[in-house]
């Protein structure tokens, strides 16, 4: 090996990793996207007096916030507290996280000439704070559950870097595809190089499972997705798999149902699904040799306990117990009630152990 990775306490719960590899599990593993966040009172307390990115740069705070949902819920994974926008930040862009509005990049890339403003960062220098937070969190987790590392996918990062903020249509980055295809290729390629180095650094620091968030994949048509983004998305998985074959790789191509077949035939081990696709349809597209993750509509958690349980029961029955990781189809929302997250997690545990029993008859 070309690296000396820190030694950590032995993992006591490896359901997530086993399910990602297609191995037998005693019950289906469960975690929630955005499981650490404002819907938790202990998160709001920990954030008091600290800006968003200041929090991300503080390993003690990151570890505390990452572990909060693990203390509260019987979940099978922790996901490192950070944000996908630390990458544009490391490439020299200004990113402001504005309460109630979300991220704003006041000086977005508006013409191809702006690409010259981007720096190719030394990830150890510019993103070392994420690596230090991962190492600290992994130590503090003490082997309870695996730690998930993550990055935004190139296109999703480009969306924010060109648009300058969140948007429903992201018309500016979409215009680049057709008005500035060469600059688009250059930007996506550069982002891919940074993302690969960044994720390798996360693995060396102790991340045990990697998820790539393609949250805006669905605004690309199938042809544009295949032409501009799929090769980069696949290269990320191929290069990580080559360097660290034991680390499961997940991708969340939100809204891009058309990409499931082709992504199933790549080095990703797990396809994370949003709630707009039926489990059976996703399985048909993805085939049998990839793990599916998801996909309860987060809005279900606004319903009463019985409704949540019924929706979870239908979901896990449709996915089955092999090659499946239960999750939401997108993140927890800030006005969710933590008790409803508890109902979700407990329902998965209850129904999937039952399924295991009945399927062994
Ligand atoms: O618990 C976890 O999942 C880990 C932490 C995490 C955050 N952001 C923390 C966060 C993760 C995995 C992300 C990923 C992320 N960030 C994505 C991909 C996943 C997705 O939701 O589609 C995207 C698109 C972003 C960009 C981003 N960051 C947006 C759009 C926002 C505003 C949304 C909001 O709810 O306000 C953020 C801010 C952000 N990132 C918050 C958190 C907890 C809320 C801000 C705060 O607490 O002050």
mmCIF file of C-alpha atoms and ligand atoms in Angstrom:
data_model
loop_
_atom_site.group_PDB
_atom_site.id
_atom_site.type_symbol
_atom_site.label_atom_id
_atom_site.label_comp_id
_atom_site.label_asym_id
_atom_site.label_seq_id
_atom_site.Cartn_x
_atom_site.Cartn_y
_atom_site.Cartn_z
ATOM 1 C CA UNK A 1 0.000 0.000 0.000
ATOM 2 C CA UNK A 2 1.139 3.516 -0.718
ATOM 3 C CA UNK A 3 -0.275 4.916 2.485
ATOM 4 C CA UNK A 4 -0.197 4.348 6.198
ATOM 5 C CA UNK A 5 -3.744 4.611 7.360
ATOM 6 C CA UNK A 6 -4.560 5.215 11.014
ATOM 7 C CA UNK A 7 -5.587 2.194 13.099
ATOM 8 C CA UNK A 8 -9.161 2.386 14.393
ATOM 9 C CA UNK A 9 -11.292 0.339 16.806
ATOM 10 C CA UNK A 10 -12.847 -2.755 15.246
ATOM 11 C CA UNK A 11 -16.194 -2.317 13.488
ATOM 12 C CA UNK A 12 -19.068 -3.858 15.455
ATOM 13 C CA UNK A 13 -21.845 -3.318 12.901
ATOM 14 C CA UNK A 14 -20.950 -4.048 9.294
ATOM 15 C CA UNK A 15 -24.477 -4.486 7.873
ATOM 16 C CA UNK A 16 -24.095 -1.493 5.557
ATOM 17 C CA UNK A 17 -20.839 -2.778 4.088
ATOM 18 C CA UNK A 18 -22.154 -6.323 3.760
ATOM 19 C CA UNK A 19 -25.340 -5.199 2.008
ATOM 20 C CA UNK A 20 -23.287 -3.050 -0.374
ATOM 21 C CA UNK A 21 -21.205 -6.096 -1.301
ATOM 22 C CA UNK A 22 -24.299 -8.292 -1.712
ATOM 23 C CA UNK A 23 -23.501 -10.444 1.329
ATOM 24 C CA UNK A 24 -26.054 -11.909 3.726
ATOM 25 C CA UNK A 25 -27.347 -9.604 6.485
ATOM 26 C CA UNK A 26 -29.466 -10.471 9.527
ATOM 27 C CA UNK A 27 -31.673 -7.466 8.702
ATOM 28 C CA UNK A 28 -31.636 -4.623 6.218
ATOM 29 C CA UNK A 29 -29.291 -1.746 7.186
ATOM 30 C CA UNK A 30 -30.830 1.712 7.464
ATOM 31 C CA UNK A 31 -29.577 5.294 7.537
ATOM 32 C CA UNK A 32 -31.029 8.645 6.412
ATOM 33 C CA UNK A 33 -29.650 11.246 4.038
ATOM 34 C CA UNK A 34 -29.162 14.498 5.978
ATOM 35 C CA UNK A 35 -29.635 12.574 9.209
ATOM 36 C CA UNK A 36 -27.552 15.219 10.981
ATOM 37 C CA UNK A 37 -29.171 18.602 10.666
ATOM 38 C CA UNK A 38 -31.532 21.282 11.819
ATOM 39 C CA UNK A 39 -34.481 19.002 12.608
ATOM 40 C CA UNK A 40 -32.434 17.789 15.617
ATOM 41 C CA UNK A 41 -32.498 20.124 18.652
ATOM 42 C CA UNK A 42 -29.027 18.888 19.659
ATOM 43 C CA UNK A 43 -27.734 19.964 16.200
ATOM 44 C CA UNK A 44 -29.174 23.460 16.605
ATOM 45 C CA UNK A 45 -27.552 23.653 20.044
ATOM 46 C CA UNK A 46 -24.129 22.495 18.768
ATOM 47 C CA UNK A 47 -24.287 25.050 15.906
ATOM 48 C CA UNK A 48 -25.000 27.984 18.238
ATOM 49 C CA UNK A 49 -22.468 30.747 17.613
ATOM 50 C CA UNK A 50 -20.736 28.907 14.742
ATOM 51 C CA UNK A 51 -21.246 29.621 11.060
ATOM 52 C CA UNK A 52 -21.844 26.647 8.760
ATOM 53 C CA UNK A 53 -18.357 26.384 7.245
ATOM 54 C CA UNK A 54 -16.684 27.269 10.555
ATOM 55 C CA UNK A 55 -18.508 24.226 11.942
ATOM 56 C CA UNK A 56 -17.231 22.087 9.049
ATOM 57 C CA UNK A 57 -13.665 23.165 9.870
ATOM 58 C CA UNK A 58 -13.889 22.186 13.544
ATOM 59 C CA UNK A 59 -13.198 18.420 14.026
ATOM 60 C CA UNK A 60 -14.714 18.355 17.538
ATOM 61 C CA UNK A 61 -17.972 19.914 16.337
ATOM 62 C CA UNK A 62 -18.083 17.748 13.199
ATOM 63 C CA UNK A 63 -17.597 14.599 15.252
ATOM 64 C CA UNK A 64 -20.267 15.624 17.760
ATOM 65 C CA UNK A 65 -22.821 16.489 15.040
ATOM 66 C CA UNK A 66 -22.045 13.377 12.967
ATOM 67 C CA UNK A 67 -22.571 11.106 15.977
ATOM 68 C CA UNK A 68 -25.759 12.827 17.245
ATOM 69 C CA UNK A 69 -28.169 10.775 15.086
ATOM 70 C CA UNK A 70 -26.271 7.565 15.946
ATOM 71 C CA UNK A 71 -26.925 8.255 19.635
ATOM 72 C CA UNK A 72 -30.585 8.957 19.041
ATOM 73 C CA UNK A 73 -31.614 6.322 16.481
ATOM 74 C CA UNK A 74 -30.691 2.645 15.997
ATOM 75 C CA UNK A 75 -29.175 3.385 12.555
ATOM 76 C CA UNK A 76 -26.449 1.418 10.805
ATOM 77 C CA UNK A 77 -24.211 4.241 9.561
ATOM 78 C CA UNK A 78 -22.915 7.728 10.291
ATOM 79 C CA UNK A 79 -22.294 10.232 7.476
ATOM 80 C CA UNK A 80 -19.580 12.807 7.995
ATOM 81 C CA UNK A 81 -20.975 16.270 8.609
ATOM 82 C CA UNK A 82 -19.775 18.550 5.815
ATOM 83 C CA UNK A 83 -21.183 19.862 2.529
ATOM 84 C CA UNK A 84 -20.663 19.236 -1.168
ATOM 85 C CA UNK A 85 -19.745 22.919 -1.612
ATOM 86 C CA UNK A 86 -16.431 22.584 0.237
ATOM 87 C CA UNK A 87 -15.017 21.579 -3.184
ATOM 88 C CA UNK A 88 -15.784 24.877 -5.005
ATOM 89 C CA UNK A 89 -14.558 26.611 -1.834
ATOM 90 C CA UNK A 90 -11.244 24.731 -2.128
ATOM 91 C CA UNK A 91 -11.017 25.764 -5.796
ATOM 92 C CA UNK A 92 -11.040 29.403 -4.790
ATOM 93 C CA UNK A 93 -14.725 30.301 -5.072
ATOM 94 C CA UNK A 94 -16.569 32.169 -2.376
ATOM 95 C CA UNK A 95 -19.508 30.233 -0.908
ATOM 96 C CA UNK A 96 -21.856 31.760 1.669
ATOM 97 C CA UNK A 97 -24.348 29.579 3.501
ATOM 98 C CA UNK A 98 -27.302 31.844 4.144
ATOM 99 C CA UNK A 99 -29.761 30.757 6.814
ATOM 100 C CA UNK A 100 -33.194 30.126 5.341
ATOM 101 C CA UNK A 101 -31.924 30.541 1.768
ATOM 102 C CA UNK A 102 -29.185 27.985 1.286
ATOM 103 C CA UNK A 103 -25.838 28.362 -0.473
ATOM 104 C CA UNK A 104 -24.919 31.495 -2.432
ATOM 105 C CA UNK A 105 -21.803 31.869 -4.601
ATOM 106 C CA UNK A 106 -21.644 35.639 -5.137
ATOM 107 C CA UNK A 107 -19.129 35.423 -7.984
ATOM 108 C CA UNK A 108 -20.315 32.485 -10.112
ATOM 109 C CA UNK A 109 -18.568 31.316 -13.292
ATOM 110 C CA UNK A 110 -20.385 33.351 -15.915
ATOM 111 C CA UNK A 111 -18.129 32.901 -18.948
ATOM 112 C CA UNK A 112 -15.481 30.319 -19.923
ATOM 113 C CA UNK A 113 -12.800 32.923 -19.123
ATOM 114 C CA UNK A 114 -13.857 32.615 -15.484
ATOM 115 C CA UNK A 115 -12.473 29.070 -15.431
ATOM 116 C CA UNK A 116 -9.031 30.680 -15.157
ATOM 117 C CA UNK A 117 -10.050 31.915 -11.713
ATOM 118 C CA UNK A 118 -10.309 28.342 -10.483
ATOM 119 C CA UNK A 119 -7.317 26.873 -8.741
ATOM 120 C CA UNK A 120 -6.359 23.211 -8.854
ATOM 121 C CA UNK A 121 -6.109 22.727 -5.103
ATOM 122 C CA UNK A 122 -3.687 20.598 -3.178
ATOM 123 C CA UNK A 123 -6.477 18.693 -1.409
ATOM 124 C CA UNK A 124 -4.318 17.985 1.641
ATOM 125 C CA UNK A 125 -3.888 21.715 2.214
ATOM 126 C CA UNK A 126 -7.322 22.960 1.202
ATOM 127 C CA UNK A 127 -9.520 20.079 2.398
ATOM 128 C CA UNK A 128 -7.304 18.644 5.134
ATOM 129 C CA UNK A 129 -9.871 19.870 7.652
ATOM 130 C CA UNK A 130 -12.366 17.318 6.298
ATOM 131 C CA UNK A 131 -9.757 14.553 6.597
ATOM 132 C CA UNK A 132 -8.944 15.553 10.184
ATOM 133 C CA UNK A 133 -12.666 15.587 11.031
ATOM 134 C CA UNK A 134 -13.099 12.105 9.519
ATOM 135 C CA UNK A 135 -10.184 10.727 11.534
ATOM 136 C CA UNK A 136 -11.507 12.225 14.771
ATOM 137 C CA UNK A 137 -15.086 11.062 14.103
ATOM 138 C CA UNK A 138 -13.977 7.551 13.221
ATOM 139 C CA UNK A 139 -12.084 7.381 16.525
ATOM 140 C CA UNK A 140 -15.036 8.768 18.498
ATOM 141 C CA UNK A 141 -17.478 6.360 16.800
ATOM 142 C CA UNK A 142 -15.400 3.621 18.362
ATOM 143 C CA UNK A 143 -16.525 1.020 15.829
ATOM 144 C CA UNK A 144 -20.254 1.393 16.547
ATOM 145 C CA UNK A 145 -21.206 1.881 12.879
ATOM 146 C CA UNK A 146 -19.311 2.581 9.633
ATOM 147 C CA UNK A 147 -18.524 6.171 8.653
ATOM 148 C CA UNK A 148 -19.700 7.376 5.231
ATOM 149 C CA UNK A 149 -17.657 9.934 3.301
ATOM 150 C CA UNK A 150 -19.108 11.875 0.356
ATOM 151 C CA UNK A 151 -18.680 14.382 -2.435
ATOM 152 C CA UNK A 152 -20.922 16.168 -4.872
ATOM 153 C CA UNK A 153 -20.747 14.816 -8.435
ATOM 154 C CA UNK A 154 -19.109 17.052 -11.074
ATOM 155 C CA UNK A 155 -22.353 18.173 -12.754
ATOM 156 C CA UNK A 156 -24.091 18.899 -9.443
ATOM 157 C CA UNK A 157 -21.135 21.018 -8.329
ATOM 158 C CA UNK A 158 -21.046 22.777 -11.712
ATOM 159 C CA UNK A 159 -24.730 23.644 -11.232
ATOM 160 C CA UNK A 160 -23.948 25.718 -8.133
ATOM 161 C CA UNK A 161 -20.690 27.136 -9.519
ATOM 162 C CA UNK A 162 -22.342 28.470 -12.689
ATOM 163 C CA UNK A 163 -25.790 29.348 -11.328
ATOM 164 C CA UNK A 164 -24.399 30.918 -8.149
ATOM 165 C CA UNK A 165 -27.205 29.536 -5.941
ATOM 166 C CA UNK A 166 -29.799 26.841 -5.739
ATOM 167 C CA UNK A 167 -32.431 27.000 -8.484
ATOM 168 C CA UNK A 168 -35.423 25.106 -9.828
ATOM 169 C CA UNK A 169 -34.289 25.196 -13.442
ATOM 170 C CA UNK A 170 -30.499 25.778 -13.279
ATOM 171 C CA UNK A 171 -30.854 27.428 -16.675
ATOM 172 C CA UNK A 172 -27.324 28.886 -16.637
ATOM 173 C CA UNK A 173 -25.380 25.612 -16.306
ATOM 174 C CA UNK A 174 -27.833 24.002 -18.753
ATOM 175 C CA UNK A 175 -27.126 26.774 -21.252
ATOM 176 C CA UNK A 176 -23.381 26.047 -20.946
ATOM 177 C CA UNK A 177 -23.961 22.501 -22.238
ATOM 178 C CA UNK A 178 -24.984 23.865 -25.631
ATOM 179 C CA UNK A 179 -23.382 27.306 -25.768
ATOM 180 C CA UNK A 180 -20.046 26.346 -24.219
ATOM 181 C CA UNK A 181 -19.575 22.586 -24.597
ATOM 182 C CA UNK A 182 -15.783 22.779 -24.511
ATOM 183 C CA UNK A 183 -15.715 24.852 -21.360
ATOM 184 C CA UNK A 184 -18.251 22.473 -19.850
ATOM 185 C CA UNK A 185 -16.006 19.503 -20.599
ATOM 186 C CA UNK A 186 -13.025 21.323 -19.145
ATOM 187 C CA UNK A 187 -14.820 22.278 -15.957
ATOM 188 C CA UNK A 188 -16.337 18.830 -15.398
ATOM 189 C CA UNK A 189 -12.961 17.200 -16.053
ATOM 190 C CA UNK A 190 -11.215 19.482 -13.583
ATOM 191 C CA UNK A 191 -13.892 18.868 -10.957
ATOM 192 C CA UNK A 192 -13.568 15.119 -11.505
ATOM 193 C CA UNK A 193 -9.816 15.274 -10.865
ATOM 194 C CA UNK A 194 -10.381 17.170 -7.615
ATOM 195 C CA UNK A 195 -13.230 14.888 -6.495
ATOM 196 C CA UNK A 196 -11.107 11.757 -7.004
ATOM 197 C CA UNK A 197 -8.235 13.150 -4.924
ATOM 198 C CA UNK A 198 -10.679 14.422 -2.308
ATOM 199 C CA UNK A 199 -12.444 11.056 -1.946
ATOM 200 C CA UNK A 200 -9.139 9.171 -1.827
ATOM 201 C CA UNK A 201 -8.110 11.475 1.015
ATOM 202 C CA UNK A 202 -11.379 10.743 2.823
ATOM 203 C CA UNK A 203 -10.782 6.991 2.514
ATOM 204 C CA UNK A 204 -7.198 7.335 3.764
ATOM 205 C CA UNK A 205 -8.542 9.340 6.724
ATOM 206 C CA UNK A 206 -11.020 6.585 7.636
ATOM 207 C CA UNK A 207 -14.190 6.823 5.502
ATOM 208 C CA UNK A 208 -15.540 3.275 5.048
ATOM 209 C CA UNK A 209 -18.216 3.851 2.357
ATOM 210 C CA UNK A 210 -18.388 6.630 -0.195
ATOM 211 C CA UNK A 211 -21.465 8.301 -1.646
ATOM 212 C CA UNK A 212 -21.400 10.615 -4.661
ATOM 213 C CA UNK A 213 -24.358 13.027 -4.672
ATOM 214 C CA UNK A 214 -25.669 13.735 -8.175
ATOM 215 C CA UNK A 215 -28.592 15.704 -6.779
ATOM 216 C CA UNK A 216 -29.199 17.602 -10.037
ATOM 217 C CA UNK A 217 -28.666 14.688 -12.406
ATOM 218 C CA UNK A 218 -32.367 14.739 -13.243
ATOM 219 C CA UNK A 219 -32.289 18.115 -14.964
ATOM 220 C CA UNK A 220 -30.024 16.688 -17.676
ATOM 221 C CA UNK A 221 -31.767 14.848 -20.478
ATOM 222 C CA UNK A 222 -30.582 11.294 -21.163
ATOM 223 C CA UNK A 223 -28.359 12.322 -24.074
ATOM 224 C CA UNK A 224 -26.750 15.208 -22.216
ATOM 225 C CA UNK A 225 -26.235 13.006 -19.173
ATOM 226 C CA UNK A 226 -24.497 10.331 -21.238
ATOM 227 C CA UNK A 227 -22.476 12.804 -23.259
ATOM 228 C CA UNK A 228 -21.313 15.205 -20.533
ATOM 229 C CA UNK A 229 -21.570 13.591 -17.119
ATOM 230 C CA UNK A 230 -21.680 9.786 -17.187
ATOM 231 C CA UNK A 231 -18.012 9.348 -18.243
ATOM 232 C CA UNK A 232 -16.846 11.506 -15.312
ATOM 233 C CA UNK A 233 -19.167 9.849 -12.826
ATOM 234 C CA UNK A 234 -17.880 6.464 -13.937
ATOM 235 C CA UNK A 235 -14.245 7.519 -13.856
ATOM 236 C CA UNK A 236 -14.629 8.551 -10.218
ATOM 237 C CA UNK A 237 -15.809 5.032 -9.339
ATOM 238 C CA UNK A 238 -13.203 3.289 -11.511
ATOM 239 C CA UNK A 239 -10.279 5.194 -10.045
ATOM 240 C CA UNK A 240 -11.470 4.755 -6.456
ATOM 241 C CA UNK A 241 -12.162 1.051 -6.995
ATOM 242 C CA UNK A 242 -8.702 0.580 -8.417
ATOM 243 C CA UNK A 243 -7.043 2.306 -5.461
ATOM 244 C CA UNK A 244 -9.335 1.005 -2.691
ATOM 245 C CA UNK A 245 -11.220 -2.079 -3.902
ATOM 246 C CA UNK A 246 -12.638 -2.831 -0.433
ATOM 247 C CA UNK A 247 -14.531 0.470 -0.086
ATOM 248 C CA UNK A 248 -18.180 0.344 -1.281
ATOM 249 C CA UNK A 249 -19.146 3.153 -3.661
ATOM 250 C CA UNK A 250 -22.658 4.584 -3.900
ATOM 251 C CA UNK A 251 -24.081 7.147 -6.310
ATOM 252 C CA UNK A 252 -27.317 9.131 -5.909
ATOM 253 C CA UNK A 253 -28.430 10.119 -9.425
ATOM 254 C CA UNK A 254 -31.512 11.999 -8.279
ATOM 255 C CA UNK A 255 -34.207 12.122 -10.952
ATOM 256 C CA UNK A 256 -32.047 10.402 -13.571
ATOM 257 C CA UNK A 257 -33.939 7.123 -13.945
ATOM 258 C CA UNK A 258 -32.604 6.789 -17.465
ATOM 259 C CA UNK A 259 -29.082 6.473 -16.042
ATOM 260 C CA UNK A 260 -29.748 3.500 -13.767
ATOM 261 C CA UNK A 261 -28.994 0.822 -16.352
ATOM 262 C CA UNK A 262 -25.715 2.338 -17.370
ATOM 263 C CA UNK A 263 -24.647 3.172 -13.782
ATOM 264 C CA UNK A 264 -25.432 -0.398 -12.704
ATOM 265 C CA UNK A 265 -22.866 -1.442 -15.294
ATOM 266 C CA UNK A 266 -20.033 0.574 -13.736
ATOM 267 C CA UNK A 267 -17.801 0.421 -10.659
ATOM 268 C CA UNK A 268 -20.511 1.705 -8.315
ATOM 269 C CA UNK A 269 -21.714 -0.960 -5.866
ATOM 270 C CA UNK A 270 -24.821 0.911 -4.765
ATOM 271 C CA UNK A 271 -27.430 2.991 -6.613
ATOM 272 C CA UNK A 272 -29.255 5.359 -4.277
ATOM 273 C CA UNK A 273 -32.801 6.040 -5.501
ATOM 274 C CA UNK A 274 -35.155 8.961 -5.111
ATOM 275 C CA UNK A 275 -38.833 8.270 -4.407
ATOM 276 C CA UNK A 276 -40.084 8.863 -7.938
ATOM 277 C CA UNK A 277 -39.318 5.333 -9.088
ATOM 278 C CA UNK A 278 -40.967 2.061 -8.087
ATOM 279 C CA UNK A 279 -38.593 -0.419 -6.406
ATOM 280 C CA UNK A 280 -39.521 -3.125 -8.939
ATOM 281 C CA UNK A 281 -38.789 -0.826 -11.865
ATOM 282 C CA UNK A 282 -35.437 0.212 -10.395
ATOM 283 C CA UNK A 283 -34.497 -3.440 -9.857
ATOM 284 C CA UNK A 284 -35.444 -4.320 -13.425
ATOM 285 C CA UNK A 285 -33.291 -1.494 -14.776
ATOM 286 C CA UNK A 286 -30.372 -2.078 -12.435
ATOM 287 C CA UNK A 287 -30.226 -5.862 -12.597
ATOM 288 C CA UNK A 288 -29.306 -8.202 -9.769
ATOM 289 C CA UNK A 289 -25.651 -7.363 -9.220
ATOM 290 C CA UNK A 290 -25.934 -3.932 -7.681
ATOM 291 C CA UNK A 291 -27.307 -2.877 -4.292
ATOM 292 C CA UNK A 292 -30.234 -0.467 -4.236
ATOM 293 C CA UNK A 293 -30.577 2.185 -1.542
ATOM 294 C CA UNK A 294 -33.615 4.290 -0.731
ATOM 295 C CA UNK A 295 -36.245 5.440 -1.391
ATOM 296 C CA UNK A 296 -39.023 6.587 0.952
ATOM 297 C CA UNK A 297 -40.458 9.997 0.081
ATOM 298 C CA UNK A 298 -39.219 12.208 2.970
ATOM 299 C CA UNK A 299 -42.691 13.796 2.979
ATOM 300 C CA UNK A 300 -44.057 10.498 4.323
ATOM 301 C CA UNK A 301 -42.430 11.495 7.623
ATOM 302 C CA UNK A 302 -44.995 14.311 7.930
ATOM 303 C CA UNK A 303 -47.697 11.656 8.188
ATOM 304 C CA UNK A 304 -48.898 9.871 11.321
ATOM 305 C CA UNK A 305 -47.090 6.847 12.729
ATOM 306 C CA UNK A 306 -49.354 4.257 11.080
ATOM 307 C CA UNK A 307 -48.975 5.836 7.662
ATOM 308 C CA UNK A 308 -45.188 5.877 7.982
ATOM 309 C CA UNK A 309 -45.145 2.232 9.055
ATOM 310 C CA UNK A 310 -47.412 1.168 6.211
ATOM 311 C CA UNK A 311 -45.283 2.982 3.620
ATOM 312 C CA UNK A 312 -42.092 1.463 5.032
ATOM 313 C CA UNK A 313 -43.675 -1.996 5.020
ATOM 314 C CA UNK A 314 -44.597 -1.697 1.347
ATOM 315 C CA UNK A 315 -41.174 -0.312 0.465
ATOM 316 C CA UNK A 316 -39.138 -3.055 2.143
ATOM 317 C CA UNK A 317 -41.423 -5.747 0.803
ATOM 318 C CA UNK A 318 -40.885 -4.459 -2.713
ATOM 319 C CA UNK A 319 -37.099 -4.196 -2.376
ATOM 320 C CA UNK A 320 -36.596 -7.462 -0.488
ATOM 321 C CA UNK A 321 -33.772 -8.133 1.936
ATOM 322 C CA UNK A 322 -30.825 -8.862 -0.342
ATOM 323 C CA UNK A 323 -28.711 -6.148 -1.902
ATOM 324 C CA UNK A 324 -30.825 -3.481 -0.251
ATOM 325 C CA UNK A 325 -30.114 -0.565 2.106
ATOM 326 C CA UNK A 326 -33.125 1.303 3.473
ATOM 327 C CA UNK A 327 -33.024 5.085 3.287
ATOM 328 C CA UNK A 328 -35.113 8.079 2.313
ATOM 329 C CA UNK A 329 -35.384 9.140 -1.321
ATOM 330 C CA UNK A 330 -33.778 12.486 -0.380
ATOM 331 C CA UNK A 331 -32.700 14.291 2.781
ATOM 332 C CA UNK A 332 -34.414 14.938 6.104
ATOM 333 C CA UNK A 333 -36.027 18.369 6.129
ATOM 334 C CA UNK A 334 -35.486 20.990 8.793
ATOM 335 C CA UNK A 335 -39.123 20.907 9.985
ATOM 336 C CA UNK A 336 -39.264 17.128 10.344
ATOM 337 C CA UNK A 337 -40.083 15.727 13.772
ATOM 338 C CA UNK A 338 -37.192 13.554 15.055
ATOM 339 C CA UNK A 339 -39.740 11.129 16.534
ATOM 340 C CA UNK A 340 -40.974 10.383 13.007
ATOM 341 C CA UNK A 341 -37.421 9.511 11.952
ATOM 342 C CA UNK A 342 -37.409 7.105 14.885
ATOM 343 C CA UNK A 343 -40.652 5.520 13.599
ATOM 344 C CA UNK A 344 -39.057 5.113 10.150
ATOM 345 C CA UNK A 345 -35.888 3.459 11.465
ATOM 346 C CA UNK A 346 -37.724 1.153 13.854
ATOM 347 C CA UNK A 347 -40.186 0.100 11.163
ATOM 348 C CA UNK A 348 -37.328 -0.912 8.834
ATOM 349 C CA UNK A 349 -35.757 -2.973 11.622
ATOM 350 C CA UNK A 350 -39.024 -4.624 12.553
ATOM 351 C CA UNK A 351 -40.261 -5.447 9.047
ATOM 352 C CA UNK A 352 -36.979 -6.580 7.580
ATOM 353 C CA UNK A 353 -36.173 -9.058 10.342
ATOM 354 C CA UNK A 354 -39.669 -10.482 9.796
ATOM 355 C CA UNK A 355 -39.122 -10.725 6.054
ATOM 356 C CA UNK A 356 -35.873 -12.534 6.695
ATOM 357 C CA UNK A 357 -37.721 -15.114 8.799
ATOM 358 C CA UNK A 358 -40.561 -15.615 6.376
ATOM 359 C CA UNK A 359 -38.242 -15.850 3.343
ATOM 360 C CA UNK A 360 -36.254 -18.681 4.991
ATOM 361 C CA UNK A 361 -39.346 -20.940 5.145
HETATM 362 O O1 LIG B 1 -26.221 14.369 7.580
HETATM 363 C C1 LIG B 1 -25.739 14.424 6.440
HETATM 364 O O2 LIG B 1 -26.327 13.955 5.428
HETATM 365 C C2 LIG B 1 -24.356 14.993 6.230
HETATM 366 C C3 LIG B 1 -24.295 16.369 5.911
HETATM 367 C C4 LIG B 1 -24.644 16.949 4.557
HETATM 368 C C5 LIG B 1 -24.964 18.319 4.430
HETATM 369 N N1 LIG B 1 -25.071 18.610 3.110
HETATM 370 C C6 LIG B 1 -25.115 19.248 5.556
HETATM 371 C C7 LIG B 1 -25.885 20.483 5.361
HETATM 372 C C8 LIG B 1 -24.621 16.403 3.265
HETATM 373 C C9 LIG B 1 -24.394 14.963 2.838
HETATM 374 C C10 LIG B 1 -24.887 17.469 2.370
HETATM 375 C C11 LIG B 1 -24.897 17.296 0.910
HETATM 376 C C12 LIG B 1 -25.419 18.366 0.048
HETATM 377 N N2 LIG B 1 -25.260 19.720 0.191
HETATM 378 C C13 LIG B 1 -26.115 18.126 -1.160
HETATM 379 C C14 LIG B 1 -26.409 16.770 -1.760
HETATM 380 C C15 LIG B 1 -27.574 16.116 -1.092
HETATM 381 C C16 LIG B 1 -28.874 16.764 -1.383
HETATM 382 O O3 LIG B 1 -29.492 17.251 -0.431
HETATM 383 O O4 LIG B 1 -29.287 16.774 -2.559
HETATM 384 C C17 LIG B 1 -26.437 19.384 -1.714
HETATM 385 C C18 LIG B 1 -27.184 19.628 -3.005
HETATM 386 C C19 LIG B 1 -25.873 20.381 -0.851
HETATM 387 C C20 LIG B 1 -25.899 21.854 -1.036
HETATM 388 C C21 LIG B 1 -26.595 22.513 0.090
HETATM 389 N N3 LIG B 1 -26.078 22.665 1.363
HETATM 390 C C22 LIG B 1 -27.897 23.067 0.098
HETATM 391 C C23 LIG B 1 -28.817 23.105 -1.086
HETATM 392 C C24 LIG B 1 -28.120 23.561 1.383
HETATM 393 C C25 LIG B 1 -29.319 24.326 1.850
HETATM 394 C C26 LIG B 1 -30.447 23.407 2.154
HETATM 395 C C27 LIG B 1 -31.013 23.688 3.488
HETATM 396 O O5 LIG B 1 -31.670 22.746 4.002
HETATM 397 O O6 LIG B 1 -30.872 24.785 4.017
HETATM 398 C C28 LIG B 1 -26.992 23.273 2.163
HETATM 399 C C29 LIG B 1 -26.815 23.569 3.592
HETATM 400 C C30 LIG B 1 -26.651 22.420 4.509
HETATM 401 N N4 LIG B 1 -25.814 21.364 4.307
HETATM 402 C C31 LIG B 1 -27.312 22.246 5.756
HETATM 403 C C32 LIG B 1 -26.836 21.042 6.310
HETATM 404 C C33 LIG B 1 -27.194 20.438 7.631
HETATM 405 C C34 LIG B 1 -28.307 23.218 6.377
HETATM 406 C C35 LIG B 1 -27.653 24.506 6.798
HETATM 407 C C36 LIG B 1 -27.446 24.682 8.265
HETATM 408 O O7 LIG B 1 -27.570 23.769 9.082
HETATM 409 O O8 LIG B 1 -27.117 25.822 8.648
#
